[in-house]
Amino acid sequence: MTLRRDGILDAAVALADERGLDAVSMRTVAERVGVTPMALYPHVGSKAALLDGMLDRTVGQLSGAAPTPAGAPWRQVMRGLGYAARAMVTAHPWAAELVFSRPALTEGSVRTVDLIYRSLLDAGVPEREVPRLERLVSTMVIGFAVSEALGRFGYEDHSVRASRGVLADGPLPGFGRLAGVLGEPVDWDAEFNADLDDLELLVEAVARRGLLGD
Amino acid sequence: MTLRRDGILDAAVALADERGLDAVSMRTVAERVGVTPMALYPHVGSKAALLDGMLDRTVGQLSGAAPTPAGAPWRQVMRGLGYAARAMVTAHPWAAELVFSRPALTEGSVRTVDLIYRSLLDAGVPEREVPRLERLVSTMVIGFAVSEALGRFGYEDHSVRASRGVLADGPLPGFGRLAGVLGEPVDWDAEFNADLDDLELLVEAVARRGLLGD
DNA sequence: ACCTGAACACCGTTCAAGT
DNA sequence: ACCTGAACACCGTTCAAGT
């Protein structure tokens, strides 16, 4: 039975990769498996459960996908996870539409959270602050990857980005002062790297604060 | 014609507030307006454009909703926007399902971005770093609000949160060390405040780095 | 135990027709 | 110029029936 379920999830993920999340329906998945739509229900439960399964197959397996050796220093572990998360969402953009809406309750997600917990503890963050910082770090990384994948940053062309600060009643002051910088194209790899640098800096600052306060 | 469009958006937003985003269809909105589904099309274009309009009505009006005086110091402006964003998503949880997928291109969103640009410039962040930091700050704030609204943090009950680190092959090391802390309930208002504190700290650090480097 | 087929109550959108 | 009504090609899911 789990064999059948795996095959169904494989088909659904492949379909989403090829034709987007909207192309994934009980009917199209069933057709790909070679079966009637209703035959899926005993194995996957519902459409919602199917989507959860697809998410677990991809983003849920992050802790296994990050190529970091066992006893690696915390910086390396965190960066490894960050890169792996961004690569995962780039490879499966449909996952971006789902990550924020489903709690990280599967075994795979829990393993990833545990990895981040250990990294933060290694970095010297006080226990009391670790769960919050885990949520902050993962929200930041997932948020960036999702924004990039779904187009929230609107980075199709940077000329629009510079000019959109000009409204009917003249240019907005902030956009005006940044006109030069906004005219240049953005290197998104470099930006993600700089964000990870800043997150490291933040983790260190919280760790230092913990040393002084306690 | 814009009168009609406003009425349609009002109806759609009210419907989403009352019965969720899934209850918003061209048919249900039309019924509420007292018209045939097809009569909506000349005014809103399509279902996707209707959703964009709804988003602009709510999250798009943030810069106007944040109750911050004109010449306020940058910390106050950023915090005001942060609180307003979280309150907006709490009041309209359906907006959480849309924010990440649509680029911030409307006049309202651009005004909000401009406010953040000015705050970061006031804080002393070098021009070159301002756009990136705007994206980092807004991704963080929106990411937190969305995670909270859509349940990614899984905060229904914290006993589950503590116990889910225990898998078939024993407890995970990070969860184990944090067992005490994870058993306590989370104060989400306090967490959001602490995150804003840390963002301020980060902005200051980047500003300081800019002073030294240049 | 597992799968099928018909049916129900929905979708967004096109198109020809009305006033 | 604005709206209607019928229709098309889809959805997820229930339920009774088949083997």
PDB file of N, CA and C (backbone and C1' of nucleotides) in Angstrom, chain B residues 26-27 38 41 47, chain C residues 11-15:
ATOM      1  N   MET B  26     -16.267  34.043  -8.660  1.00  0.00           N
ATOM      2  CA  MET B  26     -16.958  35.028  -9.489  1.00  0.00           C
ATOM      3  C   MET B  26     -18.464  34.930  -9.252  1.00  0.00           C
ATOM      4  N   ARG B  27     -18.939  33.718  -9.022  1.00  0.00           N
ATOM      5  CA  ARG B  27     -20.365  33.516  -8.808  1.00  0.00           C
ATOM      6  C   ARG B  27     -20.840  34.088  -7.475  1.00  0.00           C
ATOM      7  N   MET B  38     -21.023  37.069 -15.160  1.00  0.00           N
ATOM      8  CA  MET B  38     -20.361  37.647 -16.330  1.00  0.00           C
ATOM      9  C   MET B  38     -20.341  39.168 -16.326  1.00  0.00           C
ATOM     10  N   TYR B  41     -16.865  40.890 -15.281  1.00  0.00           N
ATOM     11  CA  TYR B  41     -15.657  40.886 -16.120  1.00  0.00           C
ATOM     12  C   TYR B  41     -15.234  42.239 -16.689  1.00  0.00           C
ATOM     13  N   LYS B  47     -10.538  36.722 -12.510  1.00  0.00           N
ATOM     14  CA  LYS B  47     -10.463  36.319 -11.110  1.00  0.00           C
ATOM     15  C   LYS B  47      -9.119  36.744 -10.510  1.00  0.00           C
TER      16      LYS B  47
ATOM     17  P    DC C  11     -18.822  28.096  -6.592  1.00  0.00           P
ATOM     18  O5'  DC C  11     -17.350  28.102  -7.159  1.00  0.00           O
ATOM     19  C5'  DC C  11     -17.187  28.021  -8.545  1.00  0.00           C
ATOM     20  C4'  DC C  11     -15.794  27.662  -8.884  1.00  0.00           C
ATOM     21  C3'  DC C  11     -15.279  28.539  -9.995  1.00  0.00           C
ATOM     22  O3'  DC C  11     -14.381  29.467  -9.457  1.00  0.00           O
ATOM     23  C1'  DC C  11     -15.393  26.272 -10.745  1.00  0.00           C
ATOM     24  P    DG C  12     -14.502  31.005  -9.797  1.00  0.00           P
ATOM     25  O5'  DG C  12     -13.779  31.054 -11.223  1.00  0.00           O
ATOM     26  C5'  DG C  12     -12.415  30.707 -11.314  1.00  0.00           C
ATOM     27  C4'  DG C  12     -12.007  30.698 -12.763  1.00  0.00           C
ATOM     28  C3'  DG C  12     -12.210  32.033 -13.471  1.00  0.00           C
ATOM     29  O3'  DG C  12     -11.103  32.273 -14.333  1.00  0.00           O
ATOM     30  C1'  DG C  12     -13.502  30.348 -14.543  1.00  0.00           C
ATOM     31  P    DT C  13     -10.946  33.635 -15.152  1.00  0.00           P
ATOM     32  O5'  DT C  13     -11.725  33.262 -16.483  1.00  0.00           O
ATOM     33  C5'  DT C  13     -11.336  32.091 -17.197  1.00  0.00           C
ATOM     34  C4'  DT C  13     -12.231  31.907 -18.408  1.00  0.00           C
ATOM     35  C3'  DT C  13     -12.546  33.190 -19.194  1.00  0.00           C
ATOM     36  O3'  DT C  13     -12.060  33.012 -20.521  1.00  0.00           O
ATOM     37  C1'  DT C  13     -14.484  31.868 -18.867  1.00  0.00           C
ATOM     38  P    DT C  14     -12.122  34.178 -21.620  1.00  0.00           P
ATOM     39  O5'  DT C  14     -13.129  33.549 -22.712  1.00  0.00           O
ATOM     40  C5'  DT C  14     -13.128  32.152 -22.935  1.00  0.00           C
ATOM     41  C4'  DT C  14     -14.113  31.802 -24.054  1.00  0.00           C
ATOM     42  C3'  DT C  14     -14.406  32.919 -25.060  1.00  0.00           C
ATOM     43  O3'  DT C  14     -14.537  32.332 -26.341  1.00  0.00           O
ATOM     44  C1'  DT C  14     -16.413  32.280 -24.025  1.00  0.00           C
ATOM     45  P    DC C  15     -14.609  33.207 -27.731  1.00  0.00           P
ATOM     46  O5'  DC C  15     -16.076  32.910 -28.280  1.00  0.00           O
ATOM     47  C5'  DC C  15     -16.906  31.902 -27.672  1.00  0.00           C
ATOM     48  C4'  DC C  15     -18.373  32.187 -27.977  1.00  0.00           C
ATOM     49  C3'  DC C  15     -18.632  33.398 -28.885  1.00  0.00           C
ATOM     50  O3'  DC C  15     -19.687  33.083 -29.781  1.00  0.00           O
ATOM     51  C1'  DC C  15     -19.830  33.648 -26.883  1.00  0.00           C
TER      52       DC C  15
END
